[in-house]
Short mmCIF file of C-alpha atoms and ligand atoms in Angstrom, two decimals:
data_model
loop_
_atom_site.label_atom_id
_atom_site.label_comp_id
_atom_site.label_asym_id
_atom_site.label_seq_id
_atom_site.Cartn_x
_atom_site.Cartn_y
_atom_site.Cartn_z
CA UNK S 14 -39.43 4.00 -7.98
CA UNK S 15 -42.71 2.32 -8.89
CA UNK S 16 -46.08 4.08 -8.97
CA UNK S 17 -47.14 2.10 -5.92
CA UNK S 18 -44.26 3.55 -3.90
CA UNK S 19 -45.13 7.08 -4.97
CA UNK S 20 -48.79 6.48 -4.14
CA UNK S 21 -47.62 5.15 -0.77
CA UNK S 22 -46.28 8.58 0.17
CA UNK S 23 -42.58 7.83 -0.28
CA UNK S 24 -42.25 10.58 -2.85
CA UNK S 25 -42.60 13.32 -0.23
CA UNK S 26 -40.01 11.70 2.01
CA UNK S 27 -37.54 11.43 -0.86
CA UNK S 28 -38.20 15.05 -1.87
CA UNK S 29 -37.44 16.21 1.69
CA UNK S 30 -34.31 14.07 1.69
CA UNK S 31 -33.19 15.62 -1.61
CA UNK S 32 -33.72 19.12 -0.29
CA UNK S 33 -31.68 18.36 2.87
CA UNK S 34 -28.83 17.09 0.68
CA UNK S 35 -29.02 20.13 -1.60
CA UNK S 36 -28.66 22.51 1.35
CA UNK S 37 -25.71 20.54 2.65
CA UNK S 38 -23.94 20.28 -0.73
CA UNK S 39 -24.24 24.02 -1.34
CA UNK S 40 -22.87 25.02 2.06
CA UNK S 41 -20.46 22.25 3.08
CA UNK S 42 -18.36 21.66 -0.01
CA UNK S 43 -15.57 24.29 -0.24
CA UNK S 44 -15.92 26.56 -3.29
CA UNK S 45 -12.35 25.88 -4.44
CA UNK S 46 -13.12 22.14 -4.63
CA UNK S 47 -16.40 22.75 -6.45
CA UNK S 48 -14.56 24.97 -8.92
CA UNK S 49 -12.20 22.11 -9.84
CA UNK S 50 -15.16 19.78 -10.46
CA UNK S 51 -17.19 22.42 -12.33
CA UNK S 52 -14.28 23.10 -14.69
CA UNK S 53 -14.00 19.40 -15.52
CA UNK S 54 -10.48 19.29 -14.07
CA UNK S 55 -8.94 16.17 -12.59
CA UNK S 56 -9.98 15.57 -8.97
CA UNK S 57 -6.84 14.78 -7.01
CA UNK S 58 -6.34 12.81 -3.82
CA UNK S 59 -6.25 16.10 -1.89
CA UNK S 60 -9.80 17.04 -2.99
CA UNK S 61 -11.14 13.51 -2.58
CA UNK S 62 -9.80 13.36 0.97
CA UNK S 63 -10.96 16.84 1.99
CA UNK S 64 -14.51 16.05 0.80
CA UNK S 65 -14.49 12.59 2.38
CA UNK S 66 -13.53 14.14 5.73
CA UNK S 67 -16.45 16.59 5.53
CA UNK S 68 -18.90 13.84 4.61
CA UNK S 69 -17.56 11.55 7.31
CA UNK S 70 -18.01 14.22 9.96
CA UNK S 71 -21.60 14.63 8.82
CA UNK S 72 -22.11 10.84 9.04
CA UNK S 73 -22.53 10.54 5.25
CA UNK S 74 -19.06 9.16 4.47
CA UNK S 75 -20.32 5.80 3.22
CA UNK S 76 -23.74 6.15 1.55
CA UNK S 77 -23.85 2.50 0.46
CA UNK S 78 -22.79 0.89 3.74
CA UNK S 79 -25.05 -0.44 6.50
CA UNK S 80 -25.30 1.71 9.65
CA UNK S 81 -23.55 -0.83 11.86
CA UNK S 82 -20.32 -0.28 9.92
CA UNK S 83 -20.48 3.50 9.97
CA UNK S 84 -22.57 3.84 6.81
CA UNK S 85 -25.77 5.79 6.31
CA UNK S 86 -28.07 2.81 5.95
CA UNK S 87 -29.74 4.65 3.05
CA UNK S 88 -31.82 2.64 0.63
CA UNK S 89 -30.88 2.42 -3.03
CA UNK S 90 -33.20 5.29 -3.98
CA UNK S 91 -31.59 7.57 -1.42
CA UNK S 92 -28.12 6.63 -2.70
CA UNK S 93 -29.18 7.53 -6.21
CA UNK S 94 -30.52 10.89 -4.99
CA UNK S 95 -27.27 11.50 -3.09
CA UNK S 96 -25.19 10.93 -6.24
CA UNK S 97 -27.47 13.16 -8.33
CA UNK S 98 -27.48 16.02 -5.84
CA UNK S 99 -23.72 15.91 -5.30
CA UNK S 100 -23.06 15.90 -9.05
CA UNK S 101 -25.56 18.75 -9.59
CA UNK S 102 -23.73 20.80 -6.94
CA UNK S 103 -20.28 20.09 -8.47
CA UNK S 104 -19.09 18.11 -5.42
CA UNK S 105 -16.34 15.53 -6.07
CA UNK S 106 -17.28 11.87 -6.47
CA UNK S 107 -16.51 9.52 -3.60
CA UNK S 108 -13.23 7.64 -3.91
CA UNK S 109 -14.63 4.36 -5.17
CA UNK S 110 -11.82 1.86 -4.51
CA UNK S 111 -12.30 1.95 -0.75
CA UNK S 112 -15.94 2.94 -0.28
CA UNK S 113 -17.51 1.35 -3.33
CA UNK S 114 -15.26 -1.62 -4.05
CA UNK S 115 -13.29 -3.29 -1.28
CA UNK S 116 -15.32 -1.83 1.63
CA UNK S 117 -18.53 -3.70 0.69
CA UNK S 118 -16.51 -6.89 0.05
CA UNK S 119 -14.95 -6.64 3.53
CA UNK S 120 -18.43 -6.07 4.97
CA UNK S 121 -19.73 -9.16 3.14
CA UNK S 122 -16.79 -11.58 3.52
CA UNK S 123 -14.44 -10.12 6.18
CA UNK S 124 -13.73 -11.53 9.63
CA UNK S 125 -14.73 -9.37 12.63
CA UNK S 126 -11.03 -8.44 13.01
CA UNK S 127 -10.72 -7.41 9.36
CA UNK S 128 -13.88 -5.32 9.61
CA UNK S 129 -12.70 -3.60 12.79
CA UNK S 130 -9.28 -2.90 11.35
CA UNK S 131 -10.04 -1.79 7.79
CA UNK S 132 -13.53 -0.28 7.61
CA UNK S 133 -13.03 2.74 9.94
CA UNK S 134 -9.83 3.62 8.06
CA UNK S 135 -11.71 3.70 4.75
CA UNK S 136 -14.38 5.91 6.28
CA UNK S 137 -11.99 8.54 7.64
CA UNK S 138 -9.68 8.38 4.62
CA UNK S 139 -6.67 6.94 6.49
CA UNK S 140 -6.45 4.08 3.99
CA UNK S 141 -6.32 4.78 0.28
CA UNK S 142 -6.92 1.57 -1.65
CA UNK S 143 -6.11 0.40 -5.16
CA UNK S 144 -7.21 -2.67 -7.11
CA UNK S 145 -4.71 -5.35 -8.11
CA UNK S 146 -6.78 -7.48 -10.48
CA UNK S 147 -5.48 -7.12 -14.07
CA UNK S 148 -2.21 -8.65 -15.20
CA UNK S 149 -0.36 -8.60 -18.51
CA UNK S 150 -2.37 -11.22 -20.42
CA UNK S 151 -5.20 -11.40 -17.86
CA UNK S 152 -7.69 -8.56 -18.23
CA UNK S 153 -10.99 -9.59 -19.80
CA UNK S 154 -10.05 -13.18 -19.01
CA UNK S 155 -9.26 -12.29 -15.41
CA UNK S 156 -9.54 -15.84 -14.10
CA UNK S 157 -6.40 -16.77 -16.06
CA UNK S 158 -4.30 -14.65 -13.65
CA UNK S 159 -0.97 -16.07 -12.56
CA UNK S 160 0.33 -13.91 -9.69
CA UNK S 161 0.93 -16.53 -7.01
CA UNK S 162 0.83 -16.67 -3.22
CA UNK S 163 2.34 -19.61 -1.34
CA UNK S 164 1.81 -20.32 2.33
CA UNK S 165 4.99 -20.11 4.38
CA UNK S 166 4.37 -20.51 8.12
CA UNK S 167 1.76 -17.93 9.05
CA UNK S 168 2.43 -15.75 5.98
CA UNK S 169 1.55 -15.82 2.32
CA UNK S 170 4.43 -14.94 -0.01
CA UNK S 171 3.33 -13.17 -3.21
CA UNK S 172 5.17 -13.14 -6.54
CA UNK S 173 3.98 -11.71 -9.84
CA UNK S 174 2.84 -8.57 -11.56
CA UNK S 175 -0.29 -6.44 -11.81
CA UNK S 176 -0.91 -3.80 -14.44
CA UNK S 177 -3.19 -0.80 -15.09
CA UNK S 178 -3.41 -0.30 -11.34
CA UNK S 179 -5.16 3.06 -10.88
CA UNK S 180 -3.80 5.19 -8.02
CA UNK S 181 -1.22 2.57 -6.90
CA UNK S 182 1.41 5.33 -6.64
CA UNK S 183 -0.64 7.16 -4.00
CA UNK S 184 -2.33 4.18 -2.30
CA UNK S 185 -1.21 2.67 0.98
CA UNK S 186 -3.29 -0.52 0.55
CA UNK S 187 -3.95 -2.85 -2.39
CA UNK S 188 -6.41 -5.72 -2.70
CA UNK S 189 -4.80 -8.39 -4.85
CA UNK S 190 -6.19 -11.42 -6.64
CA UNK S 191 -3.65 -14.22 -6.41
CA UNK S 192 -3.47 -17.89 -7.23
CA UNK S 193 -3.04 -19.90 -4.02
CA UNK S 194 -3.41 -23.29 -5.72
CA UNK S 195 -3.64 -24.72 -9.22
CA UNK S 196 -7.01 -26.33 -9.89
CA UNK S 197 -8.56 -27.79 -13.04
CA UNK S 198 -11.07 -24.95 -13.24
CA UNK S 199 -9.22 -21.63 -13.52
CA UNK S 200 -11.74 -19.77 -11.32
CA UNK S 201 -10.85 -22.11 -8.45
CA UNK S 202 -7.70 -21.67 -6.37
CA UNK S 203 -7.82 -17.87 -6.54
CA UNK S 204 -7.72 -15.85 -3.30
CA UNK S 205 -8.15 -12.18 -2.46
CA UNK S 206 -5.47 -10.71 -0.19
CA UNK S 207 -5.29 -7.29 1.47
CA UNK S 208 -1.74 -6.00 1.21
CA UNK S 209 -0.07 -2.87 2.64
CA UNK S 210 1.70 -1.04 -0.17
CA UNK S 211 4.77 -0.43 1.99
CA UNK S 212 5.43 -4.19 2.25
CA UNK S 213 8.96 -5.12 1.33
CA UNK S 214 9.22 -6.39 -2.26
CA UNK S 215 6.52 -4.18 -3.85
CA UNK S 216 7.65 -1.94 -6.70
CA UNK S 217 5.35 0.56 -8.41
CA UNK S 218 6.21 1.77 -11.88
CA UNK S 219 4.15 4.55 -13.54
CA UNK S 220 2.39 4.12 -16.87
CA UNK S 221 2.14 7.44 -18.69
CA UNK S 222 -1.10 7.80 -20.61
CA UNK S 223 -1.91 10.05 -23.58
CA UNK S 224 -3.86 12.49 -21.41
CA UNK S 225 -0.65 13.51 -19.63
CA UNK S 226 -2.08 12.61 -16.21
CA UNK S 227 -0.58 9.93 -14.02
CA UNK S 228 -3.20 7.49 -12.78
CA UNK S 229 -2.03 4.10 -14.02
CA UNK S 230 0.81 1.90 -12.82
CA UNK S 231 2.44 -1.48 -12.94
CA UNK S 232 2.84 -3.15 -9.56
CA UNK S 233 5.49 -5.84 -9.07
CA UNK S 234 5.50 -8.35 -6.21
CA UNK S 235 8.82 -9.96 -5.37
CA UNK S 236 8.59 -12.32 -2.38
CA UNK S 237 6.10 -10.03 -0.63
CA UNK S 238 5.11 -11.45 2.78
CA UNK S 239 1.62 -10.83 4.14
CA UNK S 240 0.05 -12.45 7.22
CA UNK S 241 -2.41 -15.22 6.28
CA UNK S 242 -5.01 -13.31 8.31
CA UNK S 243 -5.09 -10.80 5.42
CA UNK S 244 -6.85 -13.26 3.10
CA UNK S 245 -10.40 -11.98 2.58
CA UNK S 246 -13.05 -14.71 2.52
CA UNK S 247 -12.12 -18.36 2.14
CA UNK S 248 -8.70 -19.32 0.77
CA UNK S 249 -9.20 -20.47 -2.84
CA UNK S 250 -12.64 -18.83 -3.08
CA UNK S 251 -11.44 -15.36 -4.04
CA UNK S 252 -13.32 -15.52 -7.33
CA UNK S 253 -16.58 -15.23 -5.38
CA UNK S 254 -15.30 -12.02 -3.76
CA UNK S 255 -13.97 -10.73 -7.09
CA UNK S 256 -17.32 -11.29 -8.78
CA UNK S 257 -19.20 -9.66 -5.91
CA UNK S 258 -17.00 -6.60 -6.37
CA UNK S 259 -17.25 -6.51 -10.17
CA UNK S 260 -21.04 -6.76 -10.09
CA UNK S 261 -21.12 -3.65 -7.92
CA UNK S 262 -18.51 -1.87 -10.03
CA UNK S 263 -20.77 -2.08 -13.07
CA UNK S 264 -23.83 -0.52 -11.47
CA UNK S 265 -22.67 2.58 -9.62
CA UNK S 266 -25.36 5.30 -9.56
CA UNK S 267 -22.43 7.75 -9.59
CA UNK S 268 -21.55 6.97 -13.21
CA UNK S 269 -24.91 8.08 -14.52
CA UNK S 270 -25.13 11.11 -12.20
CA UNK S 271 -21.63 12.20 -13.26
CA UNK S 272 -22.58 11.85 -16.92
CA UNK S 273 -25.17 14.57 -16.45
CA UNK S 274 -22.46 16.72 -14.86
CA UNK S 275 -20.19 16.22 -17.89
CA UNK S 276 -23.09 17.07 -20.21
CA UNK S 277 -23.58 20.34 -18.34
CA UNK S 278 -19.86 21.13 -18.47
CA UNK S 279 -19.63 20.39 -22.19
CA UNK S 280 -22.70 22.52 -22.90
CA UNK S 281 -20.92 25.38 -21.14
CA UNK S 282 -17.72 24.77 -23.13
CA UNK S 283 -19.68 24.86 -26.41
CA UNK S 284 -21.53 28.06 -25.45
CA UNK S 285 -18.31 29.78 -24.35
CA UNK S 286 -16.60 28.79 -27.59
CA UNK S 287 -19.60 30.04 -29.59
CA UNK S 288 -19.44 33.36 -27.75
CA UNK S 289 -15.70 33.70 -28.35
CA UNK S 290 -16.14 32.86 -32.04
CA UNK S 291 -18.71 35.68 -32.34
CA UNK S 292 -20.39 34.23 -35.42
CA UNK S 293 -17.18 33.29 -37.23
CA UNK S 294 -17.90 29.54 -36.70
CA UNK S 295 -21.07 27.51 -37.03
CA UNK S 296 -21.89 25.62 -33.81
CA UNK S 297 -25.18 24.09 -34.94
CA UNK S 298 -23.76 20.61 -35.51
CA UNK S 299 -22.11 20.60 -32.05
CA UNK S 300 -25.40 21.67 -30.48
CA UNK S 301 -27.18 18.88 -32.37
CA UNK S 302 -24.64 16.30 -31.11
CA UNK S 303 -25.18 17.67 -27.60
CA UNK S 304 -28.92 17.12 -27.94
CA UNK S 305 -28.37 13.50 -29.01
CA UNK S 306 -26.04 12.97 -26.05
CA UNK S 307 -28.58 14.57 -23.73
CA UNK S 308 -31.22 12.11 -24.94
CA UNK S 309 -28.87 9.23 -24.17
CA UNK S 310 -28.07 10.61 -20.71
CA UNK S 311 -31.81 10.66 -20.06
CA UNK S 312 -32.03 7.09 -21.37
CA UNK S 313 -29.26 6.00 -19.01
CA UNK S 314 -31.14 7.61 -16.13
CA UNK S 315 -34.31 5.70 -17.01
CA UNK S 316 -32.43 2.38 -17.15
CA UNK S 317 -30.71 3.19 -13.86
CA UNK S 318 -34.05 4.07 -12.25
CA UNK S 319 -35.43 0.71 -13.44
CA UNK S 320 -32.38 -1.14 -12.15
CA UNK S 321 -32.65 0.73 -8.86
CA UNK S 322 -36.25 -0.35 -8.53
CA UNK S 323 -35.27 -3.95 -9.33
CA UNK S 324 -32.53 -3.86 -6.70
CA UNK S 325 -34.91 -2.41 -4.16
CA UNK S 326 -37.41 -5.20 -4.77
CA UNK S 327 -34.67 -7.86 -5.07
CA UNK S 328 -35.47 -8.66 -8.68
CA UNK S 329 -32.69 -9.87 -10.99
CA UNK S 330 -30.88 -7.09 -12.85
CA UNK S 331 -30.39 -9.02 -16.08
CA UNK S 332 -28.38 -7.11 -18.69
CA UNK S 333 -28.98 -3.68 -17.16
CA UNK S 334 -25.52 -3.22 -15.56
CA UNK S 335 -23.82 -4.06 -18.87
CA UNK S 336 -26.16 -1.80 -20.84
CA UNK S 337 -25.54 1.08 -18.43
CA UNK S 338 -21.78 0.51 -18.60
CA UNK S 339 -21.92 0.51 -22.42
CA UNK S 340 -24.09 3.59 -22.59
CA UNK S 341 -22.11 5.61 -20.04
CA UNK S 342 -18.77 4.85 -21.73
CA UNK S 343 -20.13 5.72 -25.15
CA UNK S 344 -21.85 8.95 -24.10
CA UNK S 345 -18.81 10.09 -22.08
CA UNK S 346 -16.64 9.62 -25.16
CA UNK S 347 -19.09 11.47 -27.40
CA UNK S 348 -19.46 14.36 -24.95
CA UNK S 349 -15.72 14.91 -24.58
CA UNK S 350 -15.38 14.64 -28.34
CA UNK S 351 -17.89 17.52 -28.66
CA UNK S 352 -15.86 19.53 -26.12
CA UNK S 353 -12.68 18.84 -28.08
CA UNK S 354 -14.31 20.07 -31.27
CA UNK S 355 -15.53 23.16 -29.42
CA UNK S 356 -12.11 24.15 -28.04
CA UNK S 357 -10.70 23.53 -31.51
CA UNK S 358 -7.67 21.89 -33.07
CA UNK S 359 -5.35 24.67 -31.88
CA UNK S 360 -5.78 23.57 -28.22
CA UNK S 361 -5.07 19.94 -29.15
CA UNK S 362 -2.00 20.86 -31.23
CA UNK S 363 -0.52 23.02 -28.51
CA UNK S 364 -1.24 20.41 -25.84
CA UNK S 365 0.37 17.65 -27.91
CA UNK S 366 3.29 19.92 -28.78
CA UNK S 367 3.97 19.83 -25.05
CA UNK S 368 2.87 23.32 -24.20
CA UNK S 369 1.34 21.57 -21.22
CA UNK S 370 -1.72 22.05 -19.11
CA UNK S 371 -1.66 25.85 -19.28
CA UNK S 372 -3.04 25.84 -22.83
CA UNK S 373 -6.62 27.20 -22.93
CA UNK S 374 -8.98 24.27 -23.44
CA UNK S 375 -6.27 21.76 -22.37
CA UNK S 376 -8.59 20.28 -19.74
CA UNK S 377 -10.94 19.18 -22.51
CA UNK S 378 -8.14 17.83 -24.65
CA UNK S 379 -7.11 15.76 -21.63
CA UNK S 380 -10.67 14.75 -20.80
CA UNK S 381 -11.17 13.67 -24.40
CA UNK S 382 -8.05 11.52 -24.25
CA UNK S 383 -8.87 10.16 -20.80
CA UNK S 384 -12.35 9.05 -21.81
CA UNK S 385 -10.91 6.88 -24.62
CA UNK S 386 -10.16 4.47 -21.76
CA UNK S 387 -13.80 4.38 -20.64
CA UNK S 388 -14.63 1.59 -23.11
CA UNK S 389 -11.79 -0.52 -21.65
CA UNK S 390 -11.67 0.15 -17.89
CA UNK S 391 -13.99 -1.91 -15.70
CA UNK S 392 -14.71 -4.41 -18.52
CA UNK S 393 -14.39 -3.63 -22.23
CA UNK S 394 -17.37 -2.75 -24.40
CA UNK S 395 -16.85 -5.86 -26.52
CA UNK S 396 -17.08 -8.05 -23.43
CA UNK S 397 -20.18 -6.18 -22.20
CA UNK S 398 -21.80 -6.75 -25.60
CA UNK S 399 -21.02 -10.45 -25.26
CA UNK S 400 -22.75 -10.44 -21.88
CA UNK S 401 -25.84 -8.79 -23.38
CA UNK S 402 -25.86 -11.14 -26.38
CA UNK S 403 -25.45 -14.23 -24.21
CA UNK S 404 -28.25 -13.19 -21.91
CA UNK S 405 -30.71 -12.00 -24.55
CA UNK S 406 -29.95 -14.38 -27.40
CA UNK S 407 -28.73 -17.30 -25.34
CA UNK S 408 -25.59 -17.37 -27.48
C1 LIG N 504 -8.11 3.74 -17.25
C2 LIG N 504 -8.02 2.33 -16.80
C3 LIG N 504 -8.01 2.04 -15.44
C4 LIG N 504 -7.88 0.73 -15.00
N1 LIG N 504 -7.78 0.49 -13.65
C5 LIG N 504 -7.57 -0.75 -13.24
C6 LIG N 504 -7.34 -1.01 -11.84
O1 LIG N 504 -7.32 -0.08 -11.02
N2 LIG N 504 -7.09 -2.27 -11.45
C7 LIG N 504 -7.10 -3.31 -12.33
O2 LIG N 504 -6.92 -4.44 -11.90
N3 LIG N 504 -7.30 -3.12 -13.67
C8 LIG N 504 -7.53 -1.86 -14.12
N4 LIG N 504 -7.71 -1.63 -15.47
C9 LIG N 504 -7.60 -2.75 -16.40
C10 LIG N 504 -8.90 -3.14 -17.08
O3 LIG N 504 -9.73 -3.83 -16.19
C11 LIG N 504 -8.51 -4.00 -18.29
O4 LIG N 504 -7.78 -3.16 -19.18
C12 LIG N 504 -9.71 -4.57 -18.99
O5 LIG N 504 -10.34 -5.54 -18.20
C13 LIG N 504 -9.32 -5.18 -20.35
O6 LIG N 504 -8.29 -6.10 -20.20
P1 LIG N 504 -6.96 -6.01 -21.09
O7 LIG N 504 -6.45 -4.63 -21.06
O8 LIG N 504 -6.07 -7.11 -20.64
O9 LIG N 504 -7.44 -6.27 -22.57
P2 LIG N 504 -7.79 -7.68 -23.22
O10 LIG N 504 -8.68 -8.44 -22.31
O11 LIG N 504 -6.53 -8.32 -23.66
O12 LIG N 504 -8.62 -7.23 -24.48
C14 LIG N 504 -7.99 -6.77 -25.68
C15 LIG N 504 -9.09 -6.55 -26.71
O13 LIG N 504 -9.73 -7.82 -26.98
C16 LIG N 504 -11.14 -7.70 -26.75
N5 LIG N 504 -11.64 -8.94 -26.18
C17 LIG N 504 -11.13 -9.62 -25.11
N6 LIG N 504 -11.88 -10.71 -24.86
C18 LIG N 504 -12.90 -10.70 -25.74
C19 LIG N 504 -14.01 -11.55 -25.98
N7 LIG N 504 -14.24 -12.63 -25.22
N8 LIG N 504 -14.86 -11.23 -26.99
C20 LIG N 504 -14.64 -10.12 -27.75
N9 LIG N 504 -13.61 -9.29 -27.58
C21 LIG N 504 -12.75 -9.56 -26.59
C22 LIG N 504 -11.29 -6.55 -25.77
O14 LIG N 504 -12.57 -5.97 -25.84
C23 LIG N 504 -10.18 -5.61 -26.22
O15 LIG N 504 -10.64 -4.84 -27.29
C24 LIG N 504 -7.83 -0.33 -15.94
C25 LIG N 504 -7.87 -0.05 -17.31
C26 LIG N 504 -7.95 1.25 -17.74
C27 LIG N 504 -7.95 1.52 -19.21
#
C-alpha cells in the first residue's frame, strides 16, 4: 500500500479487517485441521474440503472472485491480508485449481451457461479440478502440445496424453489444453476444454514421487467425447485463456504467506531438535541459515507488497511475478533443507529404508523431497530467469 493510501485512512480499515479475520480463523477452523497444517503435514482433500465448506458458509469461499459470482469482492490488499492471517493461524490453503486457476478463467471467458454450471460447484467444493496442460515433451514449451480434439457432430473427441497432473486421481473435472487445428504459429489452434473425469476413455495412472506421497499422475485420453459447449473461450484461442491462468498462477499471495508459515514450522523443528540434543550438537549454523531464509521471506513480502500496489493501481507488474516465483521456490527448498538437517540423517535413512511415515521427523524428510519440485512446477527456475533476463536486459 502506498503512503498516500495510508494517509487517506485506509490503514485503519485494513487493520479492522485483519482483526475480524483473525477472530474468525481462531474460532472457525477445527483444531484437528490446524494441527495438520502446524505440523507441516500434507493437507489432504478431506481437510481442503472441510475448510472450504466453512469458508463458503461464511461467504469467504472465493476471496479473489467478484461478488456477483459468489466471491468476496475484496480488493488485492484484503486478499493479501486474508492469506497472511490464515497462514498465521495454521489454516489450510485454498484449493487453487478451482478457486485460483480455472474459476477466474471461467469468470473471464465463460459463457453465461458455463458460469452458472461450474462456478457454484467450485465454491461449495462439489467439483474438484485438475490441470491438464503439460505433456511428455511439452512442459516449458507448452505451446508445442499435441493432444488433439476433433469436432464430430456436436462433440469434440480428444486423443492424447497429459503428464504431471496434480490431483487427477481425486479430481472429477479437468481443464485440458488441446490442439483443435494445426496453424503455422504453434500458439494458434489451441483450445481449452472442460472435461468430466468420468468421461469414457480417460485413464489415470499414478506417478510415484520420491516424497512417498501420491499427487502426480499421467492422464490418457482415448477417443474421449465432450460436448462442444465445454470449450472455454473461442475455439482456437485457448492460448489466451492459458496465459491468463498462468499469469495468475505466478503471483498468488498465498505462496508468500505460506512461506512465512514454513519458516515458523522449521524454526520450531530446529528448536525441538536442539532441545532433544541437549548440547550434544551445535545448532548455530542451522540458526544462521534460518536467519538468512527469514531475510529472504521478508524480501519476498516486500516485493509482493509492491506488486500488490501495482495491481491495485493497474500498473504493469514487469518481472515481479517471476522474481517472486524464483524467490519462493528457492527459500522453500532452503527451509526444508534446514529442517532435514535438524531432524538428522537417521530420519532420512529410516524413511528411505521404507520404515514409512511413522518415523520421527519423516514429515520433514518428505517436505524436503517434495520441495525439490518447487523449482520445476508452475514454470522452471531456468525459464523464470530467462523471463527476467529478457525483460531487464532485452535479451
Ligand atoms: C510437483 C509438480 C506438479 C505439477 N503439476 C502440474 C499440473 O497439475 N498440471 C500440469 O499441466 N503440469 C504440472 N506440472 C508440470 C510442470 O508444469 C512442468 O514440469 C514444467 O513446466 C517443466 O516442464 P517439463 O517437465 O516438461 O520440463 P522441460 O520443459 O522439458 O525442461 C527440462 C529442463 O530444461 C530446462 N529448460 C527448458 N526450456 C528452457 C529454456 N528455454 N531455457 C533454459 N532452460 C530450459 C528446464 O528448466 C528444465 O531444467 C507439475 C510439475 C511438478 C514438478
